[in-house]
Tab-separated table of C-alpha atoms in Angstrom:
chain	number	residue	atom	x	y	z
K	270	MET	CA	-48.958	-116.273	143.154
K	271	ALA	CA	-50.095	-117.999	139.957
K	272	SER	CA	-47.408	-116.173	138.011
K	273	VAL	CA	-44.780	-117.309	140.512
K	274	SER	CA	-45.942	-120.917	140.208
K	275	HIS	CA	-45.876	-120.736	136.420
K	276	ALA	CA	-42.336	-119.371	136.448
K	277	ALA	CA	-41.306	-122.035	138.960
K	278	ARG	CA	-42.636	-124.815	136.732
K	279	LEU	CA	-40.624	-123.475	133.828
K	280	ASP	CA	-37.483	-123.276	135.960
K	281	GLN	CA	-37.939	-126.856	137.095
K	282	VAL	CA	-38.375	-128.216	133.585
K	283	SER	CA	-35.346	-126.547	132.044
K	284	GLY	CA	-33.240	-129.701	132.234
K	285	ALA	CA	-35.963	-132.173	131.293
K	286	ASP	CA	-36.315	-134.105	128.077
K	287	SER	CA	-37.840	-132.412	125.052
K	288	ARG	CA	-41.282	-134.016	125.359
K	289	GLU	CA	-41.729	-132.998	128.975
K	290	LEU	CA	-40.362	-129.534	128.193
K	291	ASP	CA	-42.873	-129.150	125.385
K	292	GLN	CA	-45.771	-130.358	127.528
K	293	VAL	CA	-44.996	-128.086	130.484
K	294	CYS	CA	-44.485	-125.034	128.242
K	295	GLU	CA	-47.772	-125.756	126.470
K	296	GLU	CA	-49.646	-126.117	129.761
K	297	VAL	CA	-48.203	-122.928	131.261
K	298	ALA	CA	-48.915	-120.980	128.070
K	299	ALA	CA	-52.509	-122.245	128.005
K	300	ALA	CA	-52.957	-121.324	131.687
K	301	LEU	CA	-51.614	-117.794	131.143
K	302	TYR	CA	-53.864	-117.348	128.129
K	303	ALA	CA	-56.896	-118.593	130.037
K	304	GLU	CA	-56.094	-116.167	132.870
K	305	GLY	CA	-55.726	-113.292	130.433
K	306	THR	CA	-52.188	-112.705	131.716
K	307	GLU	CA	-49.199	-112.031	129.544
K	308	PRO	CA	-46.033	-114.010	130.395
K	309	PRO	CA	-44.446	-112.225	133.381
K	310	PHE	CA	-40.924	-113.579	132.975
K	311	ARG	CA	-38.002	-112.324	130.947
K	312	VAL	CA	-36.429	-114.165	128.045
K	313	GLY	CA	-32.645	-114.239	127.892
K	314	SER	CA	-31.987	-116.217	124.692
K	315	ALA	CA	-33.257	-116.986	121.201
K	316	ASP	CA	-33.102	-120.760	121.681
K	317	PHE	CA	-36.503	-121.974	120.559
K	318	ALA	CA	-35.523	-125.592	121.215
K	319	ALA	CA	-34.339	-125.501	124.833
K	320	ASP	CA	-35.223	-122.192	126.530
K	321	PRO	CA	-38.463	-122.887	128.494
K	322	GLN	CA	-39.302	-119.200	128.986
K	323	LEU	CA	-39.001	-118.493	125.269
K	324	ILE	CA	-40.892	-121.629	124.277
K	325	CYS	CA	-43.698	-120.812	126.698
K	326	ALA	CA	-43.915	-117.203	125.504
K	327	ASP	CA	-43.938	-118.450	121.951
K	328	ARG	CA	-46.856	-120.811	122.636
K	329	TYR	CA	-48.724	-118.080	124.502
K	330	TRP	CA	-48.512	-115.578	121.681
K	331	ARG	CA	-49.391	-118.271	119.197
K	332	LEU	CA	-52.665	-118.775	121.043
K	333	ARG	CA	-53.261	-115.029	121.048
K	334	PHE	CA	-52.690	-114.730	117.294
K	335	LEU	CA	-54.846	-117.719	116.461
K	336	ASP	CA	-57.639	-116.215	118.542
K	337	ARG	CA	-57.310	-112.661	117.134
K	338	PRO	CA	-55.088	-112.557	114.039
K	339	SER	CA	-54.839	-108.774	113.744
K	340	VAL	CA	-52.231	-106.039	113.732
K	341	ARG	CA	-53.536	-105.017	117.180
K	342	THR	CA	-52.420	-108.387	118.518
K	343	ALA	CA	-49.130	-107.893	116.690
K	344	ALA	CA	-48.733	-104.507	118.378
K	345	ALA	CA	-49.328	-106.048	121.808
K	346	CYS	CA	-46.827	-108.787	121.028
K	347	SER	CA	-44.258	-106.221	119.919
K	348	THR	CA	-44.685	-104.231	123.116
K	349	TRP	CA	-44.226	-107.355	125.238
K	350	LEU	CA	-41.190	-108.397	123.196
K	351	VAL	CA	-39.435	-105.050	123.693
K	352	GLY	CA	-40.053	-105.196	127.427
K	353	HIS	CA	-39.192	-108.842	128.092
K	354	VAL	CA	-36.668	-110.148	125.560
K	355	ALA	CA	-32.977	-109.375	125.985
K	356	ARG	CA	-31.765	-106.800	123.479
K	357	ASP	CA	-29.059	-109.092	122.067
K	358	HIS	CA	-31.683	-111.644	121.008
K	359	ARG	CA	-34.535	-109.301	120.199
K	360	THR	CA	-33.989	-109.186	116.432
K	361	GLU	CA	-34.042	-112.973	116.079
K	362	VAL	CA	-37.228	-113.330	118.138
K	363	LEU	CA	-38.892	-110.365	116.410
K	364	GLU	CA	-38.275	-111.753	112.914
K	365	LYS	CA	-39.268	-115.287	113.816
K	366	TRP	CA	-42.469	-114.247	115.555
K	367	SER	CA	-43.663	-111.627	113.080
K	368	LEU	CA	-43.144	-113.865	110.041
K	369	GLY	CA	-44.094	-117.114	111.761
K	370	TYR	CA	-47.378	-115.846	113.202
K	371	ALA	CA	-48.149	-114.286	109.824
K	372	PHE	CA	-47.814	-117.704	108.201
K	373	ILE	CA	-50.229	-119.469	110.541
K	374	THR	CA	-52.817	-116.654	110.177
K	375	LYS	CA	-52.365	-115.965	106.446
K	376	ASP	CA	-56.065	-116.561	105.826
K	377	SER	CA	-56.994	-113.381	107.722
K	378	VAL	CA	-55.369	-110.514	105.809
K	379	GLU	CA	-56.709	-107.164	107.046
K	380	SER	CA	-57.855	-104.544	104.574
K	381	GLY	CA	-56.345	-101.107	104.191
K	382	GLN	CA	-59.296	-99.584	106.017
K	383	GLU	CA	-58.839	-101.919	108.984
K	384	LEU	CA	-55.147	-101.076	109.098
K	385	SER	CA	-55.909	-97.361	109.058
K	386	GLN	CA	-58.352	-97.740	111.927
K	387	ALA	CA	-55.751	-99.563	114.018
K	388	LEU	CA	-52.840	-97.307	113.095
K	389	GLU	CA	-53.577	-94.509	115.579
K	390	ALA	CA	-53.555	-96.923	118.492
K	391	ILE	CA	-50.406	-98.658	117.298
K	392	VAL	CA	-48.031	-95.821	116.387
K	393	GLY	CA	-46.883	-93.152	118.816
K	394	GLN	CA	-44.326	-90.390	118.576
K	395	ASP	CA	-41.540	-92.144	120.484
K	396	THR	CA	-39.148	-94.891	119.435
K	397	PRO	CA	-41.241	-97.819	120.681
K	398	GLY	CA	-43.970	-96.622	118.304
K	399	ALA	CA	-41.646	-97.092	115.306
K	400	ASP	CA	-40.569	-100.464	116.675
K	401	THR	CA	-44.195	-101.508	117.008
K	402	ALA	CA	-45.001	-100.264	113.522
K	403	TYR	CA	-42.074	-102.288	112.198
K	404	PHE	CA	-43.257	-105.504	113.895
K	405	THR	CA	-46.829	-105.066	112.722
K	406	THR	CA	-45.618	-104.184	109.209
K	407	LEU	CA	-43.627	-107.413	109.099
K	408	TYR	CA	-46.672	-109.319	110.351
K	409	GLN	CA	-48.970	-107.887	107.681
K	410	ALA	CA	-46.297	-108.236	104.980
K	411	GLY	CA	-45.695	-111.823	106.069
K	412	LYS	CA	-49.325	-112.664	105.309
K	413	HIS	CA	-48.970	-111.256	101.796
K	414	ARG	CA	-45.784	-113.241	101.372
K	415	ALA	CA	-47.357	-116.472	102.652
K	416	ASN	CA	-50.205	-116.014	100.156
K	417	PHE	CA	-47.804	-115.088	97.309
K	418	TRP	CA	-49.627	-111.782	96.790
K	419	PHE	CA	-46.655	-110.071	95.189
K	420	ASP	CA	-48.262	-106.905	93.868
K	421	GLU	CA	-50.241	-106.371	97.084
K	422	LEU	CA	-47.039	-106.803	99.089
K	423	HIS	CA	-45.211	-104.340	96.849
K	424	GLN	CA	-47.963	-101.743	97.256
K	425	PHE	CA	-48.217	-102.295	101.016
K	426	LEU	CA	-44.472	-101.890	101.638
K	427	ASP	CA	-44.187	-98.813	99.419
K	428	SER	CA	-47.263	-96.814	100.369
K	429	SER	CA	-49.049	-98.163	103.438
K	430	PRO	CA	-49.143	-95.634	106.318
K	431	LEU	CA	-48.298	-98.516	108.659
K	432	ALA	CA	-45.169	-99.426	106.672
K	433	LEU	CA	-44.184	-95.752	106.375
K	434	ALA	CA	-44.504	-95.400	110.161
K	435	ALA	CA	-41.703	-97.955	110.619
K	436	GLY	CA	-39.275	-95.107	109.976
K	437	SER	CA	-35.618	-96.108	109.884
K	438	HIS	CA	-36.568	-99.787	110.072
K	439	ARG	CA	-37.542	-99.505	106.415
K	440	ARG	CA	-33.818	-99.638	105.624
K	441	SER	CA	-33.336	-102.932	107.439
K	442	PRO	CA	-32.168	-105.905	105.328
K	443	LEU	CA	-35.354	-107.830	106.211
K	444	PHE	CA	-37.553	-105.019	104.875
K	445	THR	CA	-35.414	-104.891	101.710
K	446	ALA	CA	-35.642	-108.673	101.366
K	447	LEU	CA	-39.445	-108.452	101.454
K	448	ARG	CA	-39.341	-105.772	98.760
K	449	SER	CA	-37.113	-108.086	96.725
K	450	PHE	CA	-39.595	-110.941	97.214
K	451	ALA	CA	-42.431	-108.738	95.956
K	452	ALA	CA	-40.366	-107.587	92.973
K	453	PHE	CA	-39.389	-111.107	91.948
K	454	GLY	CA	-42.998	-112.249	91.800
K	455	SER	CA	-44.402	-109.164	90.135
K	456	ARG	CA	-44.944	-109.123	86.382
K	457	VAL	CA	-44.574	-105.349	86.189
K	458	VAL	CA	-41.200	-105.058	87.974
K	459	THR	CA	-38.053	-106.080	86.109
K	460	ALA	CA	-35.878	-108.962	87.259
K	461	ASP	CA	-32.865	-106.624	87.303
K	462	HIS	CA	-34.544	-104.431	89.911
K	463	ALA	CA	-35.470	-107.462	91.986
K	464	ILE	CA	-31.876	-108.720	91.844
K	465	SER	CA	-30.535	-105.320	92.898
K	466	LEU	CA	-32.787	-105.393	95.971
K	467	LEU	CA	-31.725	-108.974	96.620
K	468	ASP	CA	-28.057	-108.049	96.510
K	469	GLU	CA	-28.635	-105.110	98.843
K	470	ALA	CA	-30.253	-107.322	101.463
K	471	TRP	CA	-27.928	-110.278	100.874
K	472	HIS	CA	-24.706	-108.353	101.304
K	473	SER	CA	-25.859	-106.358	104.324
K	474	PRO	CA	-23.647	-106.834	107.398
K	475	ASP	CA	-26.883	-107.163	109.411
K	476	ARG	CA	-28.154	-110.046	107.306
K	477	THR	CA	-29.972	-112.659	109.368
K	478	ARG	CA	-31.180	-116.160	108.714
K	479	HIS	CA	-34.685	-114.844	107.953
K	480	VAL	CA	-33.290	-112.372	105.430
K	481	VAL	CA	-31.597	-115.238	103.631
K	482	ASP	CA	-34.792	-117.303	103.726
K	483	ILE	CA	-36.941	-114.557	102.199
K	484	CYS	CA	-34.329	-113.827	99.520
K	485	LEU	CA	-34.189	-117.474	98.466
K	486	ASN	CA	-37.959	-117.777	98.659
K	487	GLY	CA	-38.269	-114.805	96.316
K	488	ILE	CA	-35.934	-116.301	93.711
K	489	GLN	CA	-37.738	-119.632	93.819
K	490	ALA	CA	-41.179	-118.031	93.520
K	491	ALA	CA	-40.102	-115.506	90.892
K	492	THR	CA	-41.648	-114.954	87.513
K	493	PRO	CA	-39.305	-116.932	85.202
K	494	PHE	CA	-36.239	-115.016	84.028
K	495	ASP	CA	-32.891	-115.912	82.493
K	496	GLY	CA	-30.389	-117.112	85.081
K	497	ALA	CA	-32.963	-117.805	87.798
K	498	ALA	CA	-31.851	-121.417	88.304
K	499	ALA	CA	-28.181	-120.544	88.655
K	500	LEU	CA	-28.962	-117.617	90.965
K	501	LEU	CA	-31.095	-119.776	93.266
K	502	ARG	CA	-28.549	-122.597	93.243
K	503	ASP	CA	-25.558	-120.389	94.013
K	504	ARG	CA	-27.221	-118.328	96.742
K	505	ALA	CA	-28.746	-121.442	98.342
K	506	ALA	CA	-25.341	-123.148	98.326
K	507	GLU	CA	-23.943	-120.161	100.223
K	508	ALA	CA	-26.834	-120.358	102.697
K	509	VAL	CA	-26.215	-124.080	103.268
K	510	ARG	CA	-22.543	-123.366	103.962
K	511	ASP	CA	-23.567	-120.830	106.614
K	512	HIS	CA	-26.443	-122.932	108.014
K	513	PRO	CA	-25.566	-126.590	107.312
K	514	ARG	CA	-28.450	-128.017	109.372
K	515	ASP	CA	-31.223	-125.777	108.050
K	516	HIS	CA	-33.693	-127.953	106.155
K	517	ILE	CA	-35.283	-125.017	104.320
K	518	PHE	CA	-31.966	-124.005	102.772
K	519	HIS	CA	-31.231	-127.568	101.691
K	520	PHE	CA	-34.664	-127.588	100.059
K	521	ARG	CA	-33.966	-124.299	98.246
K	522	LEU	CA	-30.618	-125.684	97.089
K	523	ALA	CA	-32.291	-128.848	95.797
K	524	SER	CA	-34.797	-126.703	93.888
K	525	GLY	CA	-32.049	-124.639	92.282
K	526	GLN	CA	-30.011	-127.705	91.343
K	527	HIS	CA	-33.127	-129.349	89.939
K	528	LEU	CA	-33.877	-126.330	87.753
K	529	ALA	CA	-30.222	-126.201	86.662
K	530	GLY	CA	-30.292	-129.862	85.617
K	531	GLN	CA	-27.904	-131.093	88.334
K	532	LEU	CA	-30.181	-133.965	89.240
K	533	ASP	CA	-27.809	-136.131	91.294
K	534	ASP	CA	-26.805	-133.134	93.428
K	535	ALA	CA	-30.477	-132.144	93.747
K	536	LEU	CA	-31.380	-135.603	95.042
K	537	ALA	CA	-28.629	-135.431	97.662
K	538	SER	CA	-29.794	-131.963	98.765
K	539	ILE	CA	-33.479	-132.900	99.089
K	540	ASP	CA	-32.509	-135.986	101.088
K	541	ALA	CA	-30.521	-133.697	103.407
K	542	ALA	CA	-33.576	-131.443	103.767
K	543	LEU	CA	-35.734	-134.419	104.791
K	544	ARG	CA	-33.044	-135.601	107.186
K	545	HIS	CA	-32.815	-132.214	108.946
K	546	LEU	CA	-36.575	-131.584	108.999
K	547	PRO	CA	-37.717	-131.586	112.645
K	548	ALA	CA	-40.487	-133.890	113.724
K	549	GLN	CA	-42.799	-131.035	114.688
K	550	GLY	CA	-43.043	-127.273	115.045
K	551	SER	CA	-45.349	-124.690	116.554
K	552	ARG	CA	-45.543	-122.434	113.472
K	553	GLY	CA	-44.955	-124.528	110.397
K	554	SER	CA	-46.684	-127.773	109.681
K	555	HIS	CA	-44.192	-130.621	109.675
K	556	LYS	CA	-46.553	-132.668	107.535
K	557	LEU	CA	-46.946	-129.828	105.031
K	558	LEU	CA	-43.200	-129.337	104.717
K	559	GLN	CA	-42.577	-133.062	104.488
K	560	GLU	CA	-45.153	-133.397	101.715
K	561	GLN	CA	-43.576	-130.466	99.898
K	562	TYR	CA	-40.096	-131.963	100.191
K	563	LEU	CA	-41.279	-135.407	99.126
K	564	ALA	CA	-43.076	-133.892	96.138
K	565	ARG	CA	-39.844	-132.185	95.104
K	566	ARG	CA	-37.962	-135.459	95.589
K	567	ASP	CA	-40.450	-137.283	93.371
K	568	ALA	CA	-40.057	-134.561	90.740
K	569	ILE	CA	-36.265	-134.926	90.866
K	570	LEU	CA	-36.501	-138.705	90.536
K	571	HIS	CA	-38.893	-138.290	87.615
K	572	SER	CA	-36.477	-135.867	85.962
K	573	ARG	CA	-33.588	-138.287	86.487
K	574	GLN	CA	-35.595	-141.104	84.934
K	575	ARG	CA	-36.624	-138.900	82.031
K	576	ALA	CA	-33.019	-137.758	81.532
K	577	ARG	CA	-31.871	-141.369	81.547
K	578	LEU	CA	-34.523	-142.274	78.979
K	579	ASP	CA	-33.518	-139.263	76.891
K	580	VAL	CA	-29.889	-140.407	76.940
K	581	GLU	CA	-30.903	-143.921	75.946
K	582	HIS	CA	-33.106	-142.499	73.198
K	583	GLU	CA	-30.242	-140.345	71.922
K	584	GLU	CA	-27.921	-143.359	71.970
K	585	ARG	CA	-30.476	-145.405	70.025
K	586	LEU	CA	-30.848	-142.593	67.508
K	587	ARG	CA	-27.074	-142.312	67.102
K	588	ALA	CA	-26.782	-146.096	66.683
K	589	GLN	CA	-29.621	-146.071	64.167
K	590	ASP	CA	-28.003	-143.188	62.277
K	591	GLU	CA	-24.716	-145.093	62.236
K	592	ARG	CA	-26.441	-148.216	60.901
K	593	HIS	CA	-28.164	-146.138	58.248
K	594	ARG	CA	-24.854	-144.514	57.299
K	595	ILE	CA	-23.111	-147.877	56.986
K	596	HIS	CA	-26.023	-149.335	55.028
K	597	TRP	CA	-26.046	-146.303	52.725
K	598	GLU	CA	-22.309	-146.584	52.146
K	599	GLN	CA	-22.691	-150.304	51.400
K	600	LEU	CA	-25.584	-149.549	49.060
K	601	GLN	CA	-23.557	-146.852	47.319
K	602	THR	CA	-20.629	-149.249	46.967
K	603	GLU	CA	-22.935	-151.941	45.628
K	604	LEU	CA	-24.536	-149.515	43.180
K	605	ARG	CA	-21.141	-148.309	42.011
K	606	GLY	CA	-20.075	-151.943	41.583
K	607	ARG	CA	-23.173	-152.694	39.591
K	608	ALA	CA	-22.646	-149.620	37.451
K	609	ASP	CA	-19.002	-150.605	36.834
K	610	ALA	CA	-20.051	-154.149	35.952
K	611	GLN	CA	-22.714	-152.857	33.590
K	612	GLU	CA	-20.201	-150.503	31.988
K	613	ARG	CA	-17.686	-153.330	31.570
K	614	ALA	CA	-20.370	-155.591	30.129
K	615	HIS	CA	-21.473	-152.826	27.762
K	616	ARG	CA	-17.900	-152.162	26.706
K	617	GLU	CA	-17.226	-155.847	26.203
K	618	SER	CA	-20.456	-156.130	24.233
K	619	GLN	CA	-19.433	-153.213	22.054
K	620	GLU	CA	-15.980	-154.670	21.538
K	621	GLN	CA	-17.479	-158.050	20.700
K	622	ALA	CA	-19.896	-156.438	18.248
K	623	ARG	CA	-17.053	-154.489	16.699
K	624	ALA	CA	-14.967	-157.620	16.476
K	625	ASN	CA	-17.844	-159.454	14.860
K	626	HIS	CA	-18.249	-156.587	12.431
K	627	VAL	CA	-14.551	-156.709	11.564
K	628	ARG	CA	-14.689	-160.445	11.051
K	629	SER	CA	-17.649	-159.925	8.747
K	630	VAL	CA	-15.812	-157.288	6.735
K	631	GLU	CA	-12.734	-159.501	6.514
K	632	LEU	CA	-14.836	-162.493	5.513
K	633	VAL	CA	-16.622	-160.462	2.856
K	634	ALA	CA	-13.284	-159.148	1.561
K	635	VAL	CA	-11.782	-162.648	1.366
K	636	PHE	CA	-14.959	-164.088	-0.167
K	637	THR	CA	-15.112	-161.267	-2.687
K	638	SER	CA	-11.475	-161.770	-3.604
K	639	ALA	CA	-12.026	-165.505	-3.988
K	640	ILE	CA	-14.999	-164.964	-6.307
K	641	ALA	CA	-13.135	-162.353	-8.309
K	642	PHE	CA	-10.158	-164.688	-8.539
K	643	ALA	CA	-12.350	-167.584	-9.614
K	644	VAL	CA	-14.144	-165.545	-12.269
K	645	GLY	CA	-10.938	-164.016	-13.557
K	646	SER	CA	-9.182	-167.381	-13.644
K	647	LEU	CA	-12.076	-168.918	-15.549
K	648	GLN	CA	-11.980	-166.207	-18.169
K	649	VAL	CA	-8.215	-166.613	-18.565
K	650	SER	CA	-8.624	-170.364	-18.915
K	651	LEU	CA	-11.470	-170.297	-21.454
K	652	SER	CA	-10.569	-167.364	-23.666
K	653	GLY	CA	-7.536	-166.176	-25.654
K	654	ASP	CA	-4.650	-167.915	-27.396
K	655	PHE	CA	-2.352	-168.022	-24.363
K	656	SER	CA	-0.179	-171.012	-23.837
K	657	LEU	CA	-0.610	-173.149	-20.810
K	658	ARG	CA	2.449	-171.660	-19.248
K	659	ASP	CA	1.235	-168.122	-19.857
K	660	ARG	CA	-2.207	-169.015	-18.637
K	661	LEU	CA	-0.769	-170.434	-15.348
K	662	LEU	CA	1.477	-167.399	-14.915
K	663	LEU	CA	-1.433	-165.049	-15.529
K	664	ILE	CA	-3.640	-166.975	-13.087
K	665	GLY	CA	-0.807	-166.868	-10.479
K	666	VAL	CA	-0.374	-163.136	-10.864
K	667	TRP	CA	-4.113	-162.713	-10.699
K	668	GLY	CA	-4.284	-164.778	-7.541
K	669	VAL	CA	-1.416	-162.870	-5.887
K	670	ALA	CA	-3.171	-159.581	-6.688
K	671	HIS	CA	-6.351	-160.800	-5.073
K	672	VAL	CA	-4.464	-162.099	-2.020
K	673	VAL	CA	-2.742	-158.736	-1.675
K	674	PHE	CA	-6.103	-157.028	-2.060
K	675	ALA	CA	-7.653	-159.233	0.621
K	676	LEU	CA	-4.679	-158.652	2.934
K	677	LEU	CA	-4.957	-154.898	2.412
K	678	ILE	CA	-8.661	-155.009	3.246
K	679	VAL	CA	-8.120	-157.157	6.352
K	680	GLY	CA	-5.101	-155.145	7.500
K	681	GLY	CA	-6.834	-151.830	6.979
K	682	THR	CA	-9.885	-153.050	8.834
K	683	TRP	CA	-7.747	-154.234	11.768
K	684	LEU	CA	-5.796	-150.978	11.792
K	685	ILE	CA	-8.964	-148.930	11.920
K	686	THR	CA	-10.789	-151.028	14.506
K	687	ARG	CA	-7.893	-152.082	16.745
K	688	PRO	CA	-8.275	-151.305	20.520
K	689	ARG	CA	-6.603	-148.055	21.631
K	690	ASP	CA	-5.316	-147.017	25.047
K	691	ARG	CA	-7.896	-144.572	26.510
K	692	SER	CA	-5.438	-143.117	28.951
């Protein structure tokens, strides 16, 4: 009768507002957990926002995992899921529950010995056993992923008996995406191998939203490699096109754009992530995500401010270089002008000195001729028996000879020292 009343309450609240829906689902889940009764109703959708049966079952199993965060609880959850969730929506619920419950219980990772002890009870020989092994493998792997234990995740997926028991599920795109996540973070696995696993999961026709999320998470958390920023940006942009209201994908896109230096686009993307972030959630902490997004936004704003300052600094350096270039050219011109002026002054000084020297030579020549003329004239006048007429004629000839001599000296000096065209 209690089960009937619980189901009736959920049926009655299906059209109510979100707060009443949340309260009723929480109360029914708590009552079922207190009674030790698994949800008796079937789930016909994967709508975690409006389907009361799914929301209630989700809250119930959340309580179970928080109480006993083990692969045994995961096995029980998987068995219930196979028996109560419609096949068309089973994959979505399975991926969301296994990874989501792993996140909220990431502080309780079971050892290999504990897994081995639980394995016999979990895995059978029929198909449901492989399905259960797959769910529990995702749950255990999700804890490694949430803790960023890349090498442990790689080892668990490759060699754990529990992971090997998942059988054909090991070829699922989600399993491959987890292997890609482990490879991206490992320092012993090459980035090329990680990218090949990423591409295999990404291009699978069975790719789901959770596959995309793990792939992007792996790129963002990867050990740095060439092209990581562009790869994250491009794949996240594709994810946003497919899921335009998914806040996680907007956040991944903002991270890729930030790393690629597209700061304005990154700011728009992180604002979109904050806008689409729901007010609350049963698995993830709204406050934790909001703080993470705001921290990224602050980092983007800081990068924008730093880039702006860098541009201003570069502009100041270019302006300073230009001023130095102009000043240097002016200085060179001034120095060349000074050198030309000094050369002209030196040349003029040399020409003036040469002219002075010529004048001196000419003056000496004229003075010498005058003295010689005077001496010669005196001798002619005071000696010999020449008549006055002969004496005057002789003095005239003597004077003409000395004038010619002086003219020859002056003319020769001018001819030798005259300015010449240097061209």
